[in-house]
Coordinates of C-alpha atoms in Angstrom, one line a residue:
X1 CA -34.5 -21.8 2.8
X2 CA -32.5 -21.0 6.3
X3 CA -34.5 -22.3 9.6
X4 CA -33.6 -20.1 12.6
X5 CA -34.1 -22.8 15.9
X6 CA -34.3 -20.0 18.9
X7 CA -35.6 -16.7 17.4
X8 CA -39.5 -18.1 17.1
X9 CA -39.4 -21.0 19.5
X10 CA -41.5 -20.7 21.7
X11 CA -44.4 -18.8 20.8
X12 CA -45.8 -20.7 23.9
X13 CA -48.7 -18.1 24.3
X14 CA -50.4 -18.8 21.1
X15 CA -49.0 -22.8 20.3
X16 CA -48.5 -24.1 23.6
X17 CA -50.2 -27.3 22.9
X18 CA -48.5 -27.6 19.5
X19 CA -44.7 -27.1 21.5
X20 CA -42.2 -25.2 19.6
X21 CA -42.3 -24.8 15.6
X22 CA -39.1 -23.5 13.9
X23 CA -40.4 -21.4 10.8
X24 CA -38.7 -21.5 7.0
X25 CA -37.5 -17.9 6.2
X26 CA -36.1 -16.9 2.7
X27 CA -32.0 -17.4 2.2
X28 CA -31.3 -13.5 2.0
X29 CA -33.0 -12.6 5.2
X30 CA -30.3 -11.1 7.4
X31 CA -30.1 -11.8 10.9
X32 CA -28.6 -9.3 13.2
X33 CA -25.9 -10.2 15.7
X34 CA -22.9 -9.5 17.5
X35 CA -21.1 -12.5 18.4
X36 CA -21.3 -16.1 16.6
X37 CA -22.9 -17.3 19.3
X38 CA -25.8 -14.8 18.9
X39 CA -26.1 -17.3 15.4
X40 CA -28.5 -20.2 15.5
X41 CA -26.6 -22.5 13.0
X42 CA -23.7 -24.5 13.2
X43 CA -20.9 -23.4 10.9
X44 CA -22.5 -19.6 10.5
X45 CA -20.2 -16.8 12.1
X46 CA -21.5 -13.5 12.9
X47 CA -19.8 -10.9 10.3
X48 CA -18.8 -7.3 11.3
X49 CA -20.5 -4.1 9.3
X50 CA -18.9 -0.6 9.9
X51 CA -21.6 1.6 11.1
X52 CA -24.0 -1.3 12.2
X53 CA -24.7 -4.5 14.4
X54 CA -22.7 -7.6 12.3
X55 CA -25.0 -9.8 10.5
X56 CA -25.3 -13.8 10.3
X57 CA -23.7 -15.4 7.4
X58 CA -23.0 -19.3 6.6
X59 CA -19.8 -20.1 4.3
X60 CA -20.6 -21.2 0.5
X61 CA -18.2 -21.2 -2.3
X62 CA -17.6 -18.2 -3.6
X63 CA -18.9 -17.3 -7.1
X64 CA -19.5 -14.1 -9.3
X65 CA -22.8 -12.7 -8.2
X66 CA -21.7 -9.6 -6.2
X67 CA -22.6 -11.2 -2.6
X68 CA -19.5 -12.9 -0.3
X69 CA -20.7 -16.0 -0.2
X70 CA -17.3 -17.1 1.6
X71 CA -18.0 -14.7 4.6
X72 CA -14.6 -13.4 4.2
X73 CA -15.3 -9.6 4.2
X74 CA -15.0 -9.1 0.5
X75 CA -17.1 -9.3 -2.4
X76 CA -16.4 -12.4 -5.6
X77 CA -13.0 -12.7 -4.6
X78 CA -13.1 -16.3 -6.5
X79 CA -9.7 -18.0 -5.6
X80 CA -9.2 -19.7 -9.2
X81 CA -11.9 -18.1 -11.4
X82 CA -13.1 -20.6 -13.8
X83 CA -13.2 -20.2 -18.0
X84 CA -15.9 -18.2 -18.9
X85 CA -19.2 -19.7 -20.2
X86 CA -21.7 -19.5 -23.1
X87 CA -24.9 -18.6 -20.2
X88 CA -25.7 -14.9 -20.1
X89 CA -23.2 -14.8 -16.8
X90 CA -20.0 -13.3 -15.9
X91 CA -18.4 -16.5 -15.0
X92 CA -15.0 -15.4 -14.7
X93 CA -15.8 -12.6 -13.2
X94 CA -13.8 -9.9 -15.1
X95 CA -16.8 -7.5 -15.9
X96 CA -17.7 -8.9 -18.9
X97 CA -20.8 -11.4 -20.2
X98 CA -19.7 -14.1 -22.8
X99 CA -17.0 -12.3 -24.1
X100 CA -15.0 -15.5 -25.5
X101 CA -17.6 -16.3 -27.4
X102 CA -18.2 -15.1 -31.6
X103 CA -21.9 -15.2 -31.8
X104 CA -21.4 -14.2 -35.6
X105 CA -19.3 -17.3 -36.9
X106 CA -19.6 -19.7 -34.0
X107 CA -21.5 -22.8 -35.2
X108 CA -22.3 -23.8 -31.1
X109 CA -24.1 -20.1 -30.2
X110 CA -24.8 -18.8 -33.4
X111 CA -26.4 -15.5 -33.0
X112 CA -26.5 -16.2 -29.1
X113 CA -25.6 -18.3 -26.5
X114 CA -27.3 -22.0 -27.0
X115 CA -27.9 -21.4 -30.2
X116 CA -26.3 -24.1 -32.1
X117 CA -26.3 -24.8 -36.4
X118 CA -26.9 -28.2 -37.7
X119 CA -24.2 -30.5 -38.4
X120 CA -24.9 -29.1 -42.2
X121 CA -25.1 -25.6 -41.3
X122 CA -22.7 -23.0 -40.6
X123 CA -22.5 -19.9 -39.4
X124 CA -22.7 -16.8 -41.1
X125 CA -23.0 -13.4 -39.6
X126 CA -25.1 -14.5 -36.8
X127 CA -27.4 -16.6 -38.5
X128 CA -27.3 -20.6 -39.5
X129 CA -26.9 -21.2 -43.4
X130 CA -26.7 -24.2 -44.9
X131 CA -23.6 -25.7 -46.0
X132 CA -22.2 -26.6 -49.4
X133 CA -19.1 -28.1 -48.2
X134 CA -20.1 -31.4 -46.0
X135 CA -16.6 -32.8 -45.5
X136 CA -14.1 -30.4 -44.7
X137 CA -11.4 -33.3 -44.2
X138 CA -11.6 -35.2 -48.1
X139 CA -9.8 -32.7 -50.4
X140 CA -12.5 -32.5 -52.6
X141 CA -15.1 -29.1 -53.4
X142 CA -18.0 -30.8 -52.9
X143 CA -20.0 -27.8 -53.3
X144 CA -18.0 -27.2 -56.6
X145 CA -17.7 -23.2 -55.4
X146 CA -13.8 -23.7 -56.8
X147 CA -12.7 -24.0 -52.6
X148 CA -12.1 -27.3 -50.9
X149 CA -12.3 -28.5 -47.2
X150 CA -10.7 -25.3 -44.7
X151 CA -9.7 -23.6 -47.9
X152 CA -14.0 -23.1 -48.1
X153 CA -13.8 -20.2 -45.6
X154 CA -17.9 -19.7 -45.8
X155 CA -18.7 -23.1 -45.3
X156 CA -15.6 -24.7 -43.5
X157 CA -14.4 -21.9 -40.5
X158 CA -14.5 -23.7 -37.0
X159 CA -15.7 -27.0 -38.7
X160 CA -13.7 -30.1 -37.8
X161 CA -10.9 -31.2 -40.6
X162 CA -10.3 -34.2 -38.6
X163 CA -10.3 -36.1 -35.5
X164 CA -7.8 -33.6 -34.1
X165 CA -8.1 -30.8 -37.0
X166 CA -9.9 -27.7 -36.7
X167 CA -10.6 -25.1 -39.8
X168 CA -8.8 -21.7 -39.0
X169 CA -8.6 -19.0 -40.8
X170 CA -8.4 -20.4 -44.6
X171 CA -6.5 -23.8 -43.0
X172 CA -6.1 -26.8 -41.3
X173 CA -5.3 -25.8 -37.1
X174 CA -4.9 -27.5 -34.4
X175 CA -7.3 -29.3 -32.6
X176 CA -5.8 -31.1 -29.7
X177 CA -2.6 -29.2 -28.1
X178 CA -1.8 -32.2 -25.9
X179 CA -1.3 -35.4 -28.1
X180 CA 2.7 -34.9 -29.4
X181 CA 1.0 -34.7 -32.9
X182 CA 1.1 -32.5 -36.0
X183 CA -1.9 -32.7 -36.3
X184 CA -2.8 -30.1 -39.0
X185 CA 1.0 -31.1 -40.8
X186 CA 2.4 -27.9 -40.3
X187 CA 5.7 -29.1 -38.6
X188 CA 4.5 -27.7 -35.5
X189 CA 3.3 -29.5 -32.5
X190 CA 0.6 -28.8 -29.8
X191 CA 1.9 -25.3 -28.2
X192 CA 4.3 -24.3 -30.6
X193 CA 1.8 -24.0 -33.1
X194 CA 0.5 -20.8 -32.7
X195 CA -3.3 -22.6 -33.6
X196 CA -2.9 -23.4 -29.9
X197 CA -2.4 -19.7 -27.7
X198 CA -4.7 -19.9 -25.4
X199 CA -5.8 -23.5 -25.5
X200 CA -5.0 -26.0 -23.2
X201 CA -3.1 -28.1 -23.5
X202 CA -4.1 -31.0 -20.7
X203 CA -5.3 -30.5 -16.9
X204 CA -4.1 -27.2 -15.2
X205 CA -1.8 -26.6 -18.4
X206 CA -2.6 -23.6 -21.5
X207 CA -0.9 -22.1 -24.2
X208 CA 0.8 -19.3 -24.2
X209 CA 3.9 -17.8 -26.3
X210 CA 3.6 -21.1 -28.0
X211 CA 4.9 -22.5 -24.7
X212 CA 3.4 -24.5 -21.9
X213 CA 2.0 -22.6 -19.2
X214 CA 1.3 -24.0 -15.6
X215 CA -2.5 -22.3 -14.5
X216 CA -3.8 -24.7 -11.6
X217 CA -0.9 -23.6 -8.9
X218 CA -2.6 -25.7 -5.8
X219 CA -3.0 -29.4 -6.9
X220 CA 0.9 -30.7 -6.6
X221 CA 1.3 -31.8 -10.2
X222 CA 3.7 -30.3 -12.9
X223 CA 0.7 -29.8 -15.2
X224 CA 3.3 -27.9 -17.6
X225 CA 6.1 -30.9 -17.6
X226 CA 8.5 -28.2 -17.1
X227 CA 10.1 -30.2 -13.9
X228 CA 8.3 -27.5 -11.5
X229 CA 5.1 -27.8 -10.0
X230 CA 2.4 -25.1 -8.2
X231 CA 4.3 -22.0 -6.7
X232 CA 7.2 -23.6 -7.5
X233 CA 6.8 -23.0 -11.2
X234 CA 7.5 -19.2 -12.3
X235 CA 4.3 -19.5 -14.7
X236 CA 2.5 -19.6 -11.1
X237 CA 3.9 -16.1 -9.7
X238 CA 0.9 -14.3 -8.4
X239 CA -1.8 -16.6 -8.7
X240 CA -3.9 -18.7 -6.5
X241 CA -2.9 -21.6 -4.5
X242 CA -5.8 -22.5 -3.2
X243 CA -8.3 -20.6 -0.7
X244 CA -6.8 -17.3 0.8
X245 CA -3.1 -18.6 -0.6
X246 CA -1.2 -16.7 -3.3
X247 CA 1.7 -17.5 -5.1
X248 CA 4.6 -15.4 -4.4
X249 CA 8.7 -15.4 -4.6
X250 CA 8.4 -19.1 -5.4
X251 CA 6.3 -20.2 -2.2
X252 CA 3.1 -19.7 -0.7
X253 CA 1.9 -16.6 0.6
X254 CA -1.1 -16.3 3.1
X255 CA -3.7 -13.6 1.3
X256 CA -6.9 -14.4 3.2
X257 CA -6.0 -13.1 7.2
X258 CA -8.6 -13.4 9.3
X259 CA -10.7 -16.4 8.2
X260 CA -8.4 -18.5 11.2
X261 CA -7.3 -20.9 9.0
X262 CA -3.3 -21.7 7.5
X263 CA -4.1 -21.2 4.2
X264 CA -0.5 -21.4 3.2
X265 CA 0.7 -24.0 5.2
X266 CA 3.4 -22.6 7.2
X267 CA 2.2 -23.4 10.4
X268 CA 1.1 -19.3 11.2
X269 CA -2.6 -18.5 11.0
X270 CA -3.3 -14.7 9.9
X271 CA -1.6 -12.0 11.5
X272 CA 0.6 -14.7 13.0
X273 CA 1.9 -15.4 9.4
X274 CA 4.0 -11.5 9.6
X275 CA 5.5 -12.3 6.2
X276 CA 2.4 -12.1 4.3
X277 CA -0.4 -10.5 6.3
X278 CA 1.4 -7.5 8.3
X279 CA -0.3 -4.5 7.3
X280 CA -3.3 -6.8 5.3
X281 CA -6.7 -6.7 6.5
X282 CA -7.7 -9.1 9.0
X283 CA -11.5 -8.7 8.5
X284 CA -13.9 -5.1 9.0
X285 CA -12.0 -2.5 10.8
X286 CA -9.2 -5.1 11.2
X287 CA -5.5 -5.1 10.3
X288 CA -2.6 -7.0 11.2
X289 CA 0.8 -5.1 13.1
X290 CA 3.2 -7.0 15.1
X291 CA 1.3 -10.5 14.6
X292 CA -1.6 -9.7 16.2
X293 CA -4.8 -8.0 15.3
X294 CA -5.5 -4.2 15.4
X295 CA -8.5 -2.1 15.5
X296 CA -8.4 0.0 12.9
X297 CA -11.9 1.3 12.8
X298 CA -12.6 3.2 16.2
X299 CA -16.1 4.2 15.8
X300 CA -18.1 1.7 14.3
X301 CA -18.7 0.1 18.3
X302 CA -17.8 -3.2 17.2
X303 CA -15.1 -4.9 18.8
X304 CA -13.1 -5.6 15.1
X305 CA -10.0 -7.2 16.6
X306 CA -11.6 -9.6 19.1
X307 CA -10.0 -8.4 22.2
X308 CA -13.1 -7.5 23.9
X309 CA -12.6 -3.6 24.1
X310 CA -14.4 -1.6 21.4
X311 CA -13.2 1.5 19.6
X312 CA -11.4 3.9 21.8
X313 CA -11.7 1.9 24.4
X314 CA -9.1 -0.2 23.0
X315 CA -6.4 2.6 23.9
X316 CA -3.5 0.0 22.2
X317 CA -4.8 0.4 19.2
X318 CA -6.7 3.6 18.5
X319 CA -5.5 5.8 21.1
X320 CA -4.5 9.2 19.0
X321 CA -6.4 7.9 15.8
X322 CA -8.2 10.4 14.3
X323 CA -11.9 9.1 13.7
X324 CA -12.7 10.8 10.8
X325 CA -16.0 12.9 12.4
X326 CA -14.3 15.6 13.9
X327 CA -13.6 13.8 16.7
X328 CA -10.3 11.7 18.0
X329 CA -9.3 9.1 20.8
X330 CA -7.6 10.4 23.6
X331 CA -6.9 7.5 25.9
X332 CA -9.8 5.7 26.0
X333 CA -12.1 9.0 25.6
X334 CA -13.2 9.7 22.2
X335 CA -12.6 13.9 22.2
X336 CA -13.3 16.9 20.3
X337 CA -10.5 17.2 17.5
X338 CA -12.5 19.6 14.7
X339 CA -12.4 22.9 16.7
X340 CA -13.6 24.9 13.9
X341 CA -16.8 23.1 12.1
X342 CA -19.1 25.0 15.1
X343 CA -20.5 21.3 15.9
X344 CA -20.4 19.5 19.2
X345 CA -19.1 16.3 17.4
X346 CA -18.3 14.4 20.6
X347 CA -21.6 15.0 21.8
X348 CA -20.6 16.7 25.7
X349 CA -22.9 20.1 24.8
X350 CA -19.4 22.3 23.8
X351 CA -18.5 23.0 20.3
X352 CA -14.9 24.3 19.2
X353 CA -13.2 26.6 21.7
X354 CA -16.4 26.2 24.3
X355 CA -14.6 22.3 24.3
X356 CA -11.8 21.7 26.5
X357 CA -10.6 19.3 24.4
X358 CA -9.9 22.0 21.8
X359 CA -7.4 24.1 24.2
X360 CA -4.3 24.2 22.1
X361 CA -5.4 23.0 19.0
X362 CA -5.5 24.6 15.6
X363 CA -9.2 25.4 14.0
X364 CA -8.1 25.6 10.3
X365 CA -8.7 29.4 10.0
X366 CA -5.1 30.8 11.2
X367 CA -7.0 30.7 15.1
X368 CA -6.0 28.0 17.7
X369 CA -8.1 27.7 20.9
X370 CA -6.4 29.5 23.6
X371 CA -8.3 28.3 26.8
X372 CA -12.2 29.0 25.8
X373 CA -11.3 32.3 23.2
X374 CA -9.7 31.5 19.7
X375 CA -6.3 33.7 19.1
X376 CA -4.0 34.3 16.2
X377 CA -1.8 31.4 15.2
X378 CA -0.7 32.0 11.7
X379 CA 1.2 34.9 12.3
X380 CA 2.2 35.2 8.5
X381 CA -0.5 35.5 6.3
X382 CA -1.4 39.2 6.8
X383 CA -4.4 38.5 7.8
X384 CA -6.4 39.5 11.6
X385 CA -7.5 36.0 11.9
X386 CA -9.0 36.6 15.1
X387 CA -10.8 39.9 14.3
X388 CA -8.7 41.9 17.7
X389 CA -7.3 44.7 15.2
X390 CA -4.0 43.1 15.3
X391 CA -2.3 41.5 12.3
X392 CA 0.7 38.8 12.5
X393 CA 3.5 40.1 15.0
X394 CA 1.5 42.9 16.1
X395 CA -0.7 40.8 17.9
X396 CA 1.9 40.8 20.4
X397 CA 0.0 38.9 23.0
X398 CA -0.9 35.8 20.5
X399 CA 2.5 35.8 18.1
X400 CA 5.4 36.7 20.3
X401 CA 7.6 33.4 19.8
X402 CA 5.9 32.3 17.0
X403 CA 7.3 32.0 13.8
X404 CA 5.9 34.6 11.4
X405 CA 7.5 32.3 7.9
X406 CA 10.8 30.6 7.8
X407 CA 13.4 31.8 9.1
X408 CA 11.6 34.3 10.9
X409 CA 10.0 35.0 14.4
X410 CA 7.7 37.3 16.1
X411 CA 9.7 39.6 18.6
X412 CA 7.9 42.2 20.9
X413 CA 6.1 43.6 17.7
X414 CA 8.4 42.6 14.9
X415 CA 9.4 40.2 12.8
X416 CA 13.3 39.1 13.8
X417 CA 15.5 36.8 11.2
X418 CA 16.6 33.5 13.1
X419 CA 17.7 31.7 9.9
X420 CA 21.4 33.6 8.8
X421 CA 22.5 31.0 6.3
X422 CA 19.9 30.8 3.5
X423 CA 20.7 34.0 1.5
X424 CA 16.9 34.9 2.1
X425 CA 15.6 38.0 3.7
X426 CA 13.2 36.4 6.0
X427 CA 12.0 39.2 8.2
X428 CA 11.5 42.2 4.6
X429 CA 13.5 44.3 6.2
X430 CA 15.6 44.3 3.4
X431 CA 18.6 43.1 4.7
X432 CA 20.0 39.4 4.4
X433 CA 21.9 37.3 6.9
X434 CA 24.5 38.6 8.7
X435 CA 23.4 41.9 7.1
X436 CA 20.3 42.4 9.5
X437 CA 21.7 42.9 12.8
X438 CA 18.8 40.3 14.2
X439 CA 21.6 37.5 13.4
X440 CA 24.0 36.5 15.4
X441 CA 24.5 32.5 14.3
X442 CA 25.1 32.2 10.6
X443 CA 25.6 28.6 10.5
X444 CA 28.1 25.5 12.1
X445 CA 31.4 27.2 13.0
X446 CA 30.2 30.9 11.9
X447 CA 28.9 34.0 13.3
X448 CA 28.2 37.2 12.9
X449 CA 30.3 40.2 13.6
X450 CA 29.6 43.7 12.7
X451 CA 27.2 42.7 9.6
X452 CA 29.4 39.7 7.9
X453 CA 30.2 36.3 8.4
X454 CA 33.0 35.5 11.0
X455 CA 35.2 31.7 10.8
X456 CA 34.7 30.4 14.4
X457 CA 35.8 26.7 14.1
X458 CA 39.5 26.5 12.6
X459 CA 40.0 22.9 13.0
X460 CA 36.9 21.1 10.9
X461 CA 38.6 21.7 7.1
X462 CA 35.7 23.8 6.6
X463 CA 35.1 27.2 4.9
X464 CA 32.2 28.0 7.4
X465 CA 31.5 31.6 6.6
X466 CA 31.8 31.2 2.8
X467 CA 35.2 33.2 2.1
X468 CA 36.8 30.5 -0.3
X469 CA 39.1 30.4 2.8
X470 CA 39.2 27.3 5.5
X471 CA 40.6 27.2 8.8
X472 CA 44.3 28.8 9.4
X473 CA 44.3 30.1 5.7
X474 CA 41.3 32.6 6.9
X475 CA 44.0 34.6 8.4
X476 CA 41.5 37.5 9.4
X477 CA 39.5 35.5 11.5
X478 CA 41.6 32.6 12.5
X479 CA 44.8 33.8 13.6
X480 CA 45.7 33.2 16.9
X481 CA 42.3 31.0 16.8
X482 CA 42.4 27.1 17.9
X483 CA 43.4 24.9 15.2
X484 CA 42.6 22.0 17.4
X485 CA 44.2 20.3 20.9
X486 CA 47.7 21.4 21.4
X487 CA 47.5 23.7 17.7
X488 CA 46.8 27.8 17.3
X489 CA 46.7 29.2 13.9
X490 CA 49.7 31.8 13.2
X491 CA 50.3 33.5 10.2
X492 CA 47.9 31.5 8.1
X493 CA 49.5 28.4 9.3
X494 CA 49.1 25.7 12.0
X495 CA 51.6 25.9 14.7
X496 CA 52.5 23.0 17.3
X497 CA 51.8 24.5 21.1
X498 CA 52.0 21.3 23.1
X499 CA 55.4 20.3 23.1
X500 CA 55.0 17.0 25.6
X501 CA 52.0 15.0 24.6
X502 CA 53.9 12.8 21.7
X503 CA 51.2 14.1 19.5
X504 CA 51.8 15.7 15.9
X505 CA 49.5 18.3 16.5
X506 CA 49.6 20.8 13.5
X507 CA 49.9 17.7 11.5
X508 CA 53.1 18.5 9.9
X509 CA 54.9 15.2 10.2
X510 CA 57.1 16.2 13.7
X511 CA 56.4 15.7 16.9
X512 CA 57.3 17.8 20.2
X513 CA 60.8 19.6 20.0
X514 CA 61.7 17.8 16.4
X515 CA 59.1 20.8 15.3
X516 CA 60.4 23.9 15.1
X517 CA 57.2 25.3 16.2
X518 CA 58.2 23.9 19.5
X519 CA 61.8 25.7 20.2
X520 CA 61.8 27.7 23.7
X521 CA 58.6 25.8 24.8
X522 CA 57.8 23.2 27.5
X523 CA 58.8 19.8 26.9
X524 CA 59.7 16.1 29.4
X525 CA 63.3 14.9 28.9
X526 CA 64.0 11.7 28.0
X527 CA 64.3 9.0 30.2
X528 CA 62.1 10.7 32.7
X529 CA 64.7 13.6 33.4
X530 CA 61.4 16.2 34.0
X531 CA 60.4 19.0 32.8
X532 CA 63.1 20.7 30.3
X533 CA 62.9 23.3 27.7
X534 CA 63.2 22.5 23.6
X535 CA 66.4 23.5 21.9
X536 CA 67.1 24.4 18.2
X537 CA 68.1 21.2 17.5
X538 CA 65.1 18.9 18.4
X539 CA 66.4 17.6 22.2
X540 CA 64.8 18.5 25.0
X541 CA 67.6 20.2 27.8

């Protein structure tokens, strides 16, 4: 039962003389609040709901009965979830009901849970049937059935052979997976004998892959004996070290972010901890970015982050979000954002283009808001979205400038190609590229010129307008053309035209009047004689 100390007291009116009575009230009732404070008890905290007030809750353990008894947000998230039990329950909470148990040959629930056979009974097909064989361990047939001890399937499965001997299949197993001991004389011992997979083999230890496998990661013992303990032991990779800790990369990693607490013991608490909780939940309508909390739910008016500003309001964090009801945050105004559902969903009277909010935006439908009137915006589809008689680029006064597909754009009336480099005809006018007259760019270092493609850039070592021919060597539209600073292509080649700048510019291994390029022209004689002309030989006179 949960007593609430200030919702009843007083009910001075009617007990005055009796003072102030605190009434019992069943442990599921749920008390409405919207702070902790707003929460009678010590040590209950007031939980957020989307869509409603939060409600009172008081931290239990956690356990498999669809509620969240932690008061973390989330429902049987059980931290280590224990072996399942012979009980009717889902105890480790995987969905299933008793599902380790063989109600058919198990002696302990035979037939069902807490159903156990007689020391001289076994188990067959559900039901308890007496037993010839007594002694399972003497290497005799007591029942005289021509089987002895485990051989004695009927009478002998599951029943003990010995203090650490178990009857399996036929033959002796093994019983105890922790002692060092053969104990069923098989020459295998504790894990290695397969008897063992899945049984443990000591505290926080099991069998598996007739190895030793470490399963209680949070209680700094090497319960495998493999010299690593907890997280530190690879068996350990993703499971729990303890409340709100997972084990990851060989450490700790904080999983829980918003219950204020270091669960992984790095000295950061939740979004703090940026290594493990940015982008993670930090509780309803909470998440974690940049170490601190976020609102991420902007309509539920519930301050989720805890910085005392509610929904769009808190213009950090949900400012542009889109809240999912046809509506959005614009600054710290929740606005109209679904201009074509016919609803007022930010409840100012105005619905779609009637809304200022919606001037400018599109409505889904090929219309965008143009002021109060919706006019074409998809100016591609052949279609008179906005019912004016007008279709595409003929609706001059919506789609002029627009793009009417790729590649292509509306232009007083018609569609015009803008992309001259894809081999497409974007505009259907049948013609492609520099083909349509509409084109003057056909890509980096090309244009167009009288229908083809025309080499503009002679200096980037690149066959711009696709004629297998680059720079100088496309002598048709490069001669005479810049090959670069102090270079002009001439005959197909590169030829040197600065003569004084010490710089090989046609890349030909000479500089200045050592190039032949160079003889007649400009150049400095040496020694700072001036300005001089280049001679055959390579000096400068």
């Amino acid at each position: 039962m949960k007593a609430i100390s200030s919702l009843f007291c007083c009910w001075v009116l009617a007990v005055s003389a009796a003072g102030c009575w605190v009434p019992e009230l069943p442990d599921d009732t749920v008390f409405s609040c919207d702070t902790d404070a707003d929460c009678a008890e010590d040590g209950v905290v007031c939980m957020a709901r989307t869509g409603q007030s939060g409600f009172c809750c008081k931290a239990t353990a956690e356990v498999c009965n669809g509620k969240d008894d932690n008061c973390d947000g989330q429902l049987d998230n059980l931290a280590n979830p224990p072996a399942e039990l012979c009980n009717g329950q889902d105890d480790d909470c995987d969905g299933k009901t008793d599902e380790d148990f063989n109600f058919q040959t198990d002696s302990a629930n035979c037939g069902g849970c807490g159903k156990p056979c007689d020391a001289e009974q076994t188990c067959v097909a559900g039901a308890c049937k007496a037993r010839g064989e007594l002694d399972c361990a003497n290497g005799t047939d007591d029942d005289g059935d021509g089987t002895a001890d485990c051989a004695d399937r009927e009478d002998c499965d599951n029943q003990s052979c010995g203090a650490t001997c178990i009857c399996i299949g036929g033959k002796q197993g093994e019983a105890v997976c922790s002692d060092g001991l053969d104990n069923d004389t098989d020459t295998f011992k504790d894990c290695a004998d397969s008897d063992c997979n899945n049984q443990s083999c000591g505290t926080g230890c099991v069998c598996q892959g007739r190895a030793r496998t470490e399963t209680v990661c949070d209680d700094r013992s090497d319960n495998d004996g493999d010299g690593s303990e907890d997280c530190f032991d690879d068996n350990c990779g993703g499971k729990s070290c303890g409340t709100g800790c997972e084990c990851r990369n060989f450490g700790k990693a904080e999983t829980s972010c918003g219950d204020n607490a270091d669960n992984d013991g790095d000295r950061l608490t939740d979004c703090a901890d940026t290594n493990d909780c940015s982008g993670q939940s930090c509780g309803v309508g909470c998440s974690c970015t940049s170490g601190a909390k976020s609102e991420s739910i902007c309509n539920d008016n519930v301050d989720n982050d805890g910085d005392s500003l509610k929904d769009c309001a808190d213009t950090a964090d949900c400012n542009g979000k889109d809240l999912g009801d046809g509506t959005s945050c614009s600054g710290s105004t929740r606005v109209e954002s679904a201009c074509g559902d016919g609803k007022d969903n930010d409840g100012d009277g105005k619905a779609d283009c009637q809304d200022t909010d919606c001037n400018g935006k599109e409505r889904g439908d090929g219309t965008m808001c143009s002021g109060t009137t919706p006019v074409e915006s998809a100016c591609w589809d052949t279609k008179d979205n906005d019912a004016d008689s007008l279709t595409d680029c003929a609706d001059t006064t919506d789609c002029n400038g627009k793009t009417c597909g790729t590649g292509c754009v509306c232009s007083a009336g018609s569609k015009t190609e803008t992309t001259c480099n894809d081999n497409a005809d974007n505009d259907g006018d049948s013609k492609t590229d520099c083909a349509d007259t509409d084109c003057k760019t056909c890509g980096t270092g090309c244009t167009c010129t009288s229908g083809v493609k025309t080499e503009t850039t002679c200096s980037d070592n690149s066959d711009n307008d696709g004629d297998s021919k680059t720079d100088c060597a496309d002598t048709t539209d490069c001669n005479t053309k810049s090959c670069g600073g102090g270079c002009v292509c001439s005959g197909g080649s590169k030829t040197e035209t600065a003569c004084a700048d010490g710089v090989d510019n046609d890349g030909d291994g000479k500089l200045n009047c050592a190039d032949n390029d160079c003889t007649g022209k400009s150049c400095t004689k040496p020694g700072g004689g001036g300005t001089g002309t280049c001679a055959s030989g390579g000096s400068c006179n």
